Short mmCIF file of C-alpha atoms in Angstrom, two decimals:
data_model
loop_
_atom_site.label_atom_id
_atom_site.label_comp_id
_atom_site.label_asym_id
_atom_site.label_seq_id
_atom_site.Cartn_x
_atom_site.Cartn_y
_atom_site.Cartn_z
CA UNK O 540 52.01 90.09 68.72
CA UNK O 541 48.58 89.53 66.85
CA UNK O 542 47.06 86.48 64.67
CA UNK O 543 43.97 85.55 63.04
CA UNK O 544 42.39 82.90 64.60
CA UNK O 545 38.45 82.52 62.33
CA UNK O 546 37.14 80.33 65.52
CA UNK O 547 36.99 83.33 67.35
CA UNK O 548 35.00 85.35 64.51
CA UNK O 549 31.49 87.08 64.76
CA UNK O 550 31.48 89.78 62.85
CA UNK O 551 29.94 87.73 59.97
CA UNK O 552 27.07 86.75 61.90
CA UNK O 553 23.56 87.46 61.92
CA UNK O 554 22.74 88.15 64.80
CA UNK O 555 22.78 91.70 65.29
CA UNK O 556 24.02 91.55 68.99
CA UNK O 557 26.85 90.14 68.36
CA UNK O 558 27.65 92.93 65.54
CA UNK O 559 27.82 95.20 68.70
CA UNK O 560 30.88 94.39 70.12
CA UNK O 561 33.96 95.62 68.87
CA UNK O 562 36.25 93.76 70.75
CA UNK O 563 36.21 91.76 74.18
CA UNK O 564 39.18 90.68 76.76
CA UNK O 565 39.45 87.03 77.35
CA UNK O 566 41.91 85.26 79.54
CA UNK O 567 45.10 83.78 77.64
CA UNK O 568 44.52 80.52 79.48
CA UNK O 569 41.20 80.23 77.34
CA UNK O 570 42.43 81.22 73.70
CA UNK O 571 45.09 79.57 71.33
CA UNK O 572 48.33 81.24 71.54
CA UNK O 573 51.02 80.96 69.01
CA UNK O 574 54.34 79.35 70.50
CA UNK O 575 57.04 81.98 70.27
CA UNK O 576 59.48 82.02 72.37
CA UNK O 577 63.49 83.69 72.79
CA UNK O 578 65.53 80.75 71.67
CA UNK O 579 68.83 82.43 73.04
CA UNK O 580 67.55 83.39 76.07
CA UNK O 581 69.93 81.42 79.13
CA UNK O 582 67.61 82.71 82.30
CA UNK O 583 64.04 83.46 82.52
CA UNK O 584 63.78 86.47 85.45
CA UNK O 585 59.94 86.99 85.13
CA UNK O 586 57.67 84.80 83.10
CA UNK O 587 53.98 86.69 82.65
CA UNK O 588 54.32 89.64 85.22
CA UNK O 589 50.73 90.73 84.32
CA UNK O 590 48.11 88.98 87.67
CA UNK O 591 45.56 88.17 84.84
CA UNK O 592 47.16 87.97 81.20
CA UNK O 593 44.88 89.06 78.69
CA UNK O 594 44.16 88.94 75.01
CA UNK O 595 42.04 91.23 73.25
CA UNK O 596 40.13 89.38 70.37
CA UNK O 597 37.93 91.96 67.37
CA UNK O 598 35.11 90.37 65.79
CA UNK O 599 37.03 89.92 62.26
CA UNK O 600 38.90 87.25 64.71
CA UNK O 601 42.53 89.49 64.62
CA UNK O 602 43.86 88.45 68.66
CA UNK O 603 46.14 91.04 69.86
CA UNK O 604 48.87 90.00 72.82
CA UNK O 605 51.56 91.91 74.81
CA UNK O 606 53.32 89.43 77.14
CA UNK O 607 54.92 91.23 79.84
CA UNK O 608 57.78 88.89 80.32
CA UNK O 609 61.44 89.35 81.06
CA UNK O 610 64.51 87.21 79.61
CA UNK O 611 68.33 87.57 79.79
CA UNK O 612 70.10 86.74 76.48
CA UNK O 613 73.81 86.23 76.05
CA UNK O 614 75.64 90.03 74.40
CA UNK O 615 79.27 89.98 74.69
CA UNK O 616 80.11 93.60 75.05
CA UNK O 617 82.98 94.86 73.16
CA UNK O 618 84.43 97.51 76.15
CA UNK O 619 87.63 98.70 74.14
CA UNK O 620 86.71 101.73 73.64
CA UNK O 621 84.72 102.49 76.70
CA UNK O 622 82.92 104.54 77.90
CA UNK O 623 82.71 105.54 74.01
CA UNK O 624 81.39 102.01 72.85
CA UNK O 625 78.58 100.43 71.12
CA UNK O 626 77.25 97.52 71.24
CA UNK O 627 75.70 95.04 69.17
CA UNK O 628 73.19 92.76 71.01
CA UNK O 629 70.94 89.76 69.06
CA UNK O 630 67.91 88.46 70.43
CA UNK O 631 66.54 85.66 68.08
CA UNK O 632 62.65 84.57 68.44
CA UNK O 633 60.82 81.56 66.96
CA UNK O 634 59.31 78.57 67.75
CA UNK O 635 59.78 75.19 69.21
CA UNK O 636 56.93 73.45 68.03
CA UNK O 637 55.24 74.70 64.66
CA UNK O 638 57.12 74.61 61.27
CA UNK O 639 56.31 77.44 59.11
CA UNK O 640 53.72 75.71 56.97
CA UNK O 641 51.68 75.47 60.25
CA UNK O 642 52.44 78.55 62.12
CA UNK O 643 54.13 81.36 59.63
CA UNK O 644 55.71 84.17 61.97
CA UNK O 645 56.08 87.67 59.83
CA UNK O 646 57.31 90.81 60.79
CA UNK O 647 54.87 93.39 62.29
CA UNK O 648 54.77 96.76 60.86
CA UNK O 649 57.92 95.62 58.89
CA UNK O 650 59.85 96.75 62.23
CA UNK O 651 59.70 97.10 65.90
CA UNK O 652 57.59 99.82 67.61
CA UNK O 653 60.18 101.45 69.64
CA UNK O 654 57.85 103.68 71.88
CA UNK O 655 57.26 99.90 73.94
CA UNK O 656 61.22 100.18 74.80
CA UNK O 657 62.12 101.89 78.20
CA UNK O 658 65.02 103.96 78.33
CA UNK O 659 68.14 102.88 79.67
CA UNK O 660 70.33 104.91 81.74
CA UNK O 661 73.71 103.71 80.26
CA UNK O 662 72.66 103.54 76.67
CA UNK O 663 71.01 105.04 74.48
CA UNK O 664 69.20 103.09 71.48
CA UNK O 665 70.45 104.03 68.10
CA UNK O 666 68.89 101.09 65.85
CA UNK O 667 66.86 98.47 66.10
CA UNK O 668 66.62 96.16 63.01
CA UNK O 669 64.24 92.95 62.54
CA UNK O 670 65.21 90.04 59.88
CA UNK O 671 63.51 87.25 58.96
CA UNK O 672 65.05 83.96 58.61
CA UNK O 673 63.66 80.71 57.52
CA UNK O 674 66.20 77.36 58.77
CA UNK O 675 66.08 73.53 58.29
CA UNK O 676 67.37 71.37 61.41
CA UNK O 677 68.87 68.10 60.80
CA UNK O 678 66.40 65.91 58.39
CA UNK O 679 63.23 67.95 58.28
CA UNK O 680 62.54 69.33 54.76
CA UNK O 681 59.94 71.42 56.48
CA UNK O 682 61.40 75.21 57.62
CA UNK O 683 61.32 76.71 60.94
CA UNK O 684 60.93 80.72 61.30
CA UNK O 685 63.09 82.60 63.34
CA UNK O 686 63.62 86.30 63.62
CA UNK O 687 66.24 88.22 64.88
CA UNK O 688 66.17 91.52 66.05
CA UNK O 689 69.60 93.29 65.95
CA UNK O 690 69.67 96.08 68.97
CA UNK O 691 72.61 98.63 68.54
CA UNK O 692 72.91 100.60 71.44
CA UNK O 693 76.00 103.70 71.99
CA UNK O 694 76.45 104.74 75.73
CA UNK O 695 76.06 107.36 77.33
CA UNK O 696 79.57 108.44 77.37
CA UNK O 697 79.69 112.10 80.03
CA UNK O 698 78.82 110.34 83.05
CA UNK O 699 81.78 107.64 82.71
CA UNK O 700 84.63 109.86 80.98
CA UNK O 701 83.79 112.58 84.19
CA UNK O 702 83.90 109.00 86.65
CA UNK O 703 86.76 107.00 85.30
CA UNK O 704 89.03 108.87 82.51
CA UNK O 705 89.20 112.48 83.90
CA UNK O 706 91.06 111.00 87.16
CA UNK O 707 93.56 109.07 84.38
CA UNK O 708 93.62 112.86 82.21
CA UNK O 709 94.91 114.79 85.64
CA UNK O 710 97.42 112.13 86.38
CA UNK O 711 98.91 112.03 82.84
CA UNK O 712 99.02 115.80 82.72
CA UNK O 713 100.75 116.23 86.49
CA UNK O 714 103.53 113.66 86.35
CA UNK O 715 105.84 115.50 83.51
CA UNK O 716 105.61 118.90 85.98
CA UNK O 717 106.45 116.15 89.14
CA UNK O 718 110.42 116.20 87.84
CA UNK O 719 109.98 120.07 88.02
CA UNK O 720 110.16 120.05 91.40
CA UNK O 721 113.82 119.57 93.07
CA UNK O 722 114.83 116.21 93.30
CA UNK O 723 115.08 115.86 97.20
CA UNK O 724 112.10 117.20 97.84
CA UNK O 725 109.17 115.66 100.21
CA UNK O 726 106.55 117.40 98.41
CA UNK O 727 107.82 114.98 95.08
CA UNK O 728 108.00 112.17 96.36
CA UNK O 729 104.69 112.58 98.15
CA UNK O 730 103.10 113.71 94.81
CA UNK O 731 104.45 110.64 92.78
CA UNK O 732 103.12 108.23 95.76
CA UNK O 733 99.96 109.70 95.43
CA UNK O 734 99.83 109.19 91.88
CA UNK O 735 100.40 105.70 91.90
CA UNK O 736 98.40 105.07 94.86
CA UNK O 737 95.05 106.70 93.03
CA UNK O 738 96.27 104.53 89.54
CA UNK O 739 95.83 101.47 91.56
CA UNK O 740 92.32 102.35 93.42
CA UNK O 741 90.78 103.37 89.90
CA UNK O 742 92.40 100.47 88.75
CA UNK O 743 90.38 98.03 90.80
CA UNK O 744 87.38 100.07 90.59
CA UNK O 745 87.36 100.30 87.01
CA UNK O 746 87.93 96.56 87.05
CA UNK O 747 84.85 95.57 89.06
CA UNK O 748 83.19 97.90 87.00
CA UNK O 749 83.99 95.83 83.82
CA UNK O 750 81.18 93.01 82.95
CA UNK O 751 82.12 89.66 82.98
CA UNK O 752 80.72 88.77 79.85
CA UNK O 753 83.16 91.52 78.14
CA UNK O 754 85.00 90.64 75.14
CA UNK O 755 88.60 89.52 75.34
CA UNK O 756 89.92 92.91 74.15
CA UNK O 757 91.38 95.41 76.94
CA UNK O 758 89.76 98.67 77.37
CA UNK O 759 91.75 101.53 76.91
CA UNK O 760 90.70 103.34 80.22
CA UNK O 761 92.56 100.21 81.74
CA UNK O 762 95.36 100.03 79.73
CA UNK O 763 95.54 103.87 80.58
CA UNK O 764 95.57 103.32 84.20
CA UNK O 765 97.93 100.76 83.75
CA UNK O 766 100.36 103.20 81.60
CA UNK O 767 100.12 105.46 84.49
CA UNK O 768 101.34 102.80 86.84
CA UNK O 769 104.17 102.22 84.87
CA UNK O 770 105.01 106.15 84.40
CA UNK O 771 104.55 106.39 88.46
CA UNK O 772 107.18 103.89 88.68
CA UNK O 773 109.76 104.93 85.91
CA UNK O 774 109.93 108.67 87.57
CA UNK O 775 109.86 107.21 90.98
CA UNK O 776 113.06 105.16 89.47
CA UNK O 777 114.15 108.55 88.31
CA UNK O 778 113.85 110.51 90.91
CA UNK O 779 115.82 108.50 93.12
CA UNK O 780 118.43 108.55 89.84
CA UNK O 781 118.12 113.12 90.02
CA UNK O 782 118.34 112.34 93.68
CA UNK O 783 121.45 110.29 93.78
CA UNK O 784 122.95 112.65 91.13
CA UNK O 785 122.27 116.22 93.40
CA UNK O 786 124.19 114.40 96.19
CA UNK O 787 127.25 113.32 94.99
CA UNK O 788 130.16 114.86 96.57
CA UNK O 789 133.59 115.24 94.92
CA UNK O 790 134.92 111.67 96.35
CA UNK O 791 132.98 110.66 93.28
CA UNK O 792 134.94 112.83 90.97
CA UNK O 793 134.11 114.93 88.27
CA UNK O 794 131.43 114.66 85.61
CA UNK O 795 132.73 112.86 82.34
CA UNK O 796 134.14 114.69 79.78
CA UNK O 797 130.81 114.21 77.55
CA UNK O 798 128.31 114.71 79.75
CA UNK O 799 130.30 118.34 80.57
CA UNK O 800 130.05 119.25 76.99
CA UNK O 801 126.74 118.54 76.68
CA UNK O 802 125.59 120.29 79.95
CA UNK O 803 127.96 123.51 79.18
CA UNK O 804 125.39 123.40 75.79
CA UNK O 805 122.11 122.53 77.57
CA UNK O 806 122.88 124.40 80.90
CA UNK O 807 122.17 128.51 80.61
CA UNK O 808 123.31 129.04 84.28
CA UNK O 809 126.79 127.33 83.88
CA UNK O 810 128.68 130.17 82.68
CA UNK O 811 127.90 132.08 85.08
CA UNK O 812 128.63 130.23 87.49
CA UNK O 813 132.08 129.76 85.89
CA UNK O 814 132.03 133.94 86.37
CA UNK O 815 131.41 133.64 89.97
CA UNK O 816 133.95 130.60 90.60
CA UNK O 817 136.63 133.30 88.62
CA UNK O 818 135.05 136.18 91.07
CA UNK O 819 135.70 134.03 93.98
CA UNK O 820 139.25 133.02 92.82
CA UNK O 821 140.30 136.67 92.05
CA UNK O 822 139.04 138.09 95.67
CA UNK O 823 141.63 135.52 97.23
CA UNK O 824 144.51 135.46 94.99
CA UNK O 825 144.02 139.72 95.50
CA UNK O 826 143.62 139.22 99.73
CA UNK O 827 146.82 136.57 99.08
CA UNK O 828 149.12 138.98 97.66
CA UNK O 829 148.07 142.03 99.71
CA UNK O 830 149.02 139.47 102.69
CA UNK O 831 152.30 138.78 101.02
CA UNK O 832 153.30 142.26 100.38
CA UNK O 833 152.60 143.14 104.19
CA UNK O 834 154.93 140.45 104.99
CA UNK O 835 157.67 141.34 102.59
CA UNK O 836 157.23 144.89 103.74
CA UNK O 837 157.85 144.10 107.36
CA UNK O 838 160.89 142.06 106.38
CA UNK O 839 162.19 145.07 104.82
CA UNK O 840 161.97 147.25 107.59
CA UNK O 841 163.14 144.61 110.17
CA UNK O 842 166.05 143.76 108.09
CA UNK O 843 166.90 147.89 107.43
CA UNK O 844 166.72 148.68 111.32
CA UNK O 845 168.48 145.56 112.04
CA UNK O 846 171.22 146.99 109.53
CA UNK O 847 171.48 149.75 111.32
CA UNK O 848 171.65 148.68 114.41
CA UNK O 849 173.62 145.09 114.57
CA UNK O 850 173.61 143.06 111.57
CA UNK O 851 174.38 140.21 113.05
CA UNK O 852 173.50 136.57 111.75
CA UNK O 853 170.70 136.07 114.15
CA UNK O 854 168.63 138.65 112.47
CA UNK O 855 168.75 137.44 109.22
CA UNK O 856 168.31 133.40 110.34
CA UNK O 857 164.86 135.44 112.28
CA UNK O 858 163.85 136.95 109.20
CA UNK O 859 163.90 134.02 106.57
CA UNK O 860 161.82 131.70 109.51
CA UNK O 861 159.46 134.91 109.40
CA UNK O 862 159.07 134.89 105.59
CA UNK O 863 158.98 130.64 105.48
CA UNK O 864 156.45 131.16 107.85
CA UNK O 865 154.35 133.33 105.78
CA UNK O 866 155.23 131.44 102.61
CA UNK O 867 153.48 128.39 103.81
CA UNK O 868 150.42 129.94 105.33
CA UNK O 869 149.97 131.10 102.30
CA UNK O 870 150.31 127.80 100.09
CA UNK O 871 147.86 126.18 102.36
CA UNK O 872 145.80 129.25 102.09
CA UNK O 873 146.19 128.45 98.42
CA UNK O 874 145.17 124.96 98.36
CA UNK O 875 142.30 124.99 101.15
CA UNK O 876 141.01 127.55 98.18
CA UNK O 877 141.76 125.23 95.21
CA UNK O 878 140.09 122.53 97.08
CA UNK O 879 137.14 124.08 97.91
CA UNK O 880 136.71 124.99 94.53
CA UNK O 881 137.15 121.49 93.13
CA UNK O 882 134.30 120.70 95.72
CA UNK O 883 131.90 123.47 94.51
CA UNK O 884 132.12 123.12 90.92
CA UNK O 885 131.89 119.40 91.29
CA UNK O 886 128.65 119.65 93.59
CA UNK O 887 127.85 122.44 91.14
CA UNK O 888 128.17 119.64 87.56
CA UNK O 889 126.36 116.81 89.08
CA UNK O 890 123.84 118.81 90.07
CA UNK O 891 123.13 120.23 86.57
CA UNK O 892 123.50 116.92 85.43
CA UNK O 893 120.65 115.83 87.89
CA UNK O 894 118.59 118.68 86.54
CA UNK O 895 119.16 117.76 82.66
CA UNK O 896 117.69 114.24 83.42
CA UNK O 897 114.86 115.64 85.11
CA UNK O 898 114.24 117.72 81.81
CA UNK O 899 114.34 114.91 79.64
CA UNK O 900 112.01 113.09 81.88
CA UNK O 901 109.28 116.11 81.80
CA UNK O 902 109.85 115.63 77.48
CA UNK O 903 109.45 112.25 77.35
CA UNK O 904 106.37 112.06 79.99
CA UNK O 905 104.51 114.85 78.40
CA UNK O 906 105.29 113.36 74.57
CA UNK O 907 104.28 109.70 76.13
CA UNK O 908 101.24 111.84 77.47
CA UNK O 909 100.03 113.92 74.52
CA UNK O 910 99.98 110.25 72.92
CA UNK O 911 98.25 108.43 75.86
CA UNK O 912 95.27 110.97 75.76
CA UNK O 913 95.30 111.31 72.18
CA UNK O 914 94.76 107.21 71.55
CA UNK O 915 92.25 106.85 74.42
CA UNK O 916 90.06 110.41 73.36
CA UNK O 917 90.09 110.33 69.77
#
């Protein structure tokens, strides 16, 4: 900052030694120094860093004076849309103890010289914009100056989206391809444990990452994390559910009526493996009758040589035992078959019932991602 102070003026005098000196560097204990001050500041860290503060008075009596002092002012940063924020920080100046008819504090340079600022390695300073205000406190007609210099800064966004929303990204875009996998496999249930296990470390990170003095608004790289939580969970619910479904065994009975008319249209594989239930039938009912025929055969030539010999009512008692015999090998031939059908195309429905679910959990994850990613990146 810089004021005119005409005690401190030579350059209208006559003697000509003193028209000599341009400038000279006095200590700041032994000048006047305006009282300005940062009126929202809540913490001084460093007051006058400099061993030997200095002022630099010109013989037209102009005092130039860089404090090198450090302050903390209150900015509540608004982190919804991290790490592709900006914020808006005030810091207001003024003085305590001079109204503005006895000390009038103007902007210098109308603006801020921005080469003074160091660089930040979060943010990155878009604007900086000075006002002047002039305010009356309680009773005093008299005005005191303040100004107020409005700091915009946007962050540096790579560094945080590669450190806390890529991890979020691969989870989002792995769980709808989890339910790909079969449904009582260890790999899958290790995947999905691993998911939720990483959700809940970058949880905590990103939440000791987050300032206190944040607005009241939830970032969306939390409420991300915390939508893949809640994804982790609902397929680890319905995996157990595809699970469940791939073991049921035909105690349970049949798939309903519905849900069979819905997988014979959804299910590509399920006529054929009508076909090959038909194939199966076909290749017993053919071994069945060539058994039958055998028997009936051997009847026939028992009974014609017992004819010819003695037909005697033994014989014929022997051979209707004979063909009972046969008859009710083959009926439990017959149903052993049937059952063991039942069984397979049972095991056969709830397991391509198990496998529909799983494909309208890898729709609904990857729509629920696409619109996930889509409200945290754009």
């Amino acid at each position: 900052m810089s004021w005119v102070d005409p005690r401190l003026r030579w350059d209208d005098s006559n003697n000509s030694e003193f028209k000599k000196i341009d400038h000279l560097q006095v200590r700041r204990s032994d000048v006047w120094v305006p009282d300005l001050e940062v009126l929202n500041r809540f913490q001084d860290v460093a007051h006058d860093l400099s061993p030997l503060p200095l002022v630099w008075v010109h013989g037209d009596g102009t005092v130039y004076y860089v404090p090198r002092q450090t302050y903390q002012t209150p900015c509540r940063f608004n982190m919804h849309k991290f790490p592709y924020d900006s914020q808006h920080c005030q810091i207001i100046l003024g003085s305590w103890a001079y109204l503005s008819n006895e000390v009038d504090f103007h902007l210098y340079r109308n603006g801020t010289d921005q080469q003074l600022l160091v660089e930040h390695n979060d943010f990155v300073l878009n604007i900086l914009n000075t006002t002047r205000v002039e305010t009356t406190f309680g009773g005093i007609s008299a005005h005191f100056v303040e100004l107020y210099v409005d700091i915009f800064l946007a962050r540096r966004a790579k560094f945080f989206y590669y450190m806390y929303l890529m991890p979020a990204d691969i989870m989002v875009f792995i769980l709808p391809f989890v339910h790909l996998l079969p449904p009582s496999s260890e790999s899958r249930q290790a995947l999905l444990g691993a998911i939720l296990i990483s959700a809940i470390l970058m949880l905590n990170t990103l939440n000791e990452f987050m300032p206190s003095y944040a607005s009241d608004e939830v970032p969306q790289p939390l409420k991300l994390y915390l939508a893949c939580m809640m994804s982790t969970l609902i397929s680890i619910f319905g995996s157990c559910v595809t699970m469940s479904l791939a073991r049921t065994d035909a105690k349970t009975g049949r798939v309903p009526r519905a849900i069979q008319k819905i997988l014979t249209v959804c299910t590509p594989c399920k006529q054929a493996q009508r076909n090959e239930h038909a194939s199966y039938q076909l290749l017993h009912l053919e071994k069945m009758l060539q058994m039958s025929a055998e028997g009936e055969e051997n009847g026939e030539e028992l009974h014609s040589a017992n004819n010819g010999t003695d037909n005697t009512e033994e014989a014929r008692q022997l051979h209707q035992q004979e063909q009972r015999g046969t008859m009710k090998i083959l009926q439990q031939l017959v149903s052993e078959l049937q059952l063991v059908r039942y069984r397979e195309q049972v095991k056969v429905e709830w397991v391509n019932f198990a496998q529909l679910v799983d494909k309208i959990f890898v729709i609904g994850f990857f729509i629920s991602g696409i619109c996930l990613l889509k409200y945290n990146h754009f």
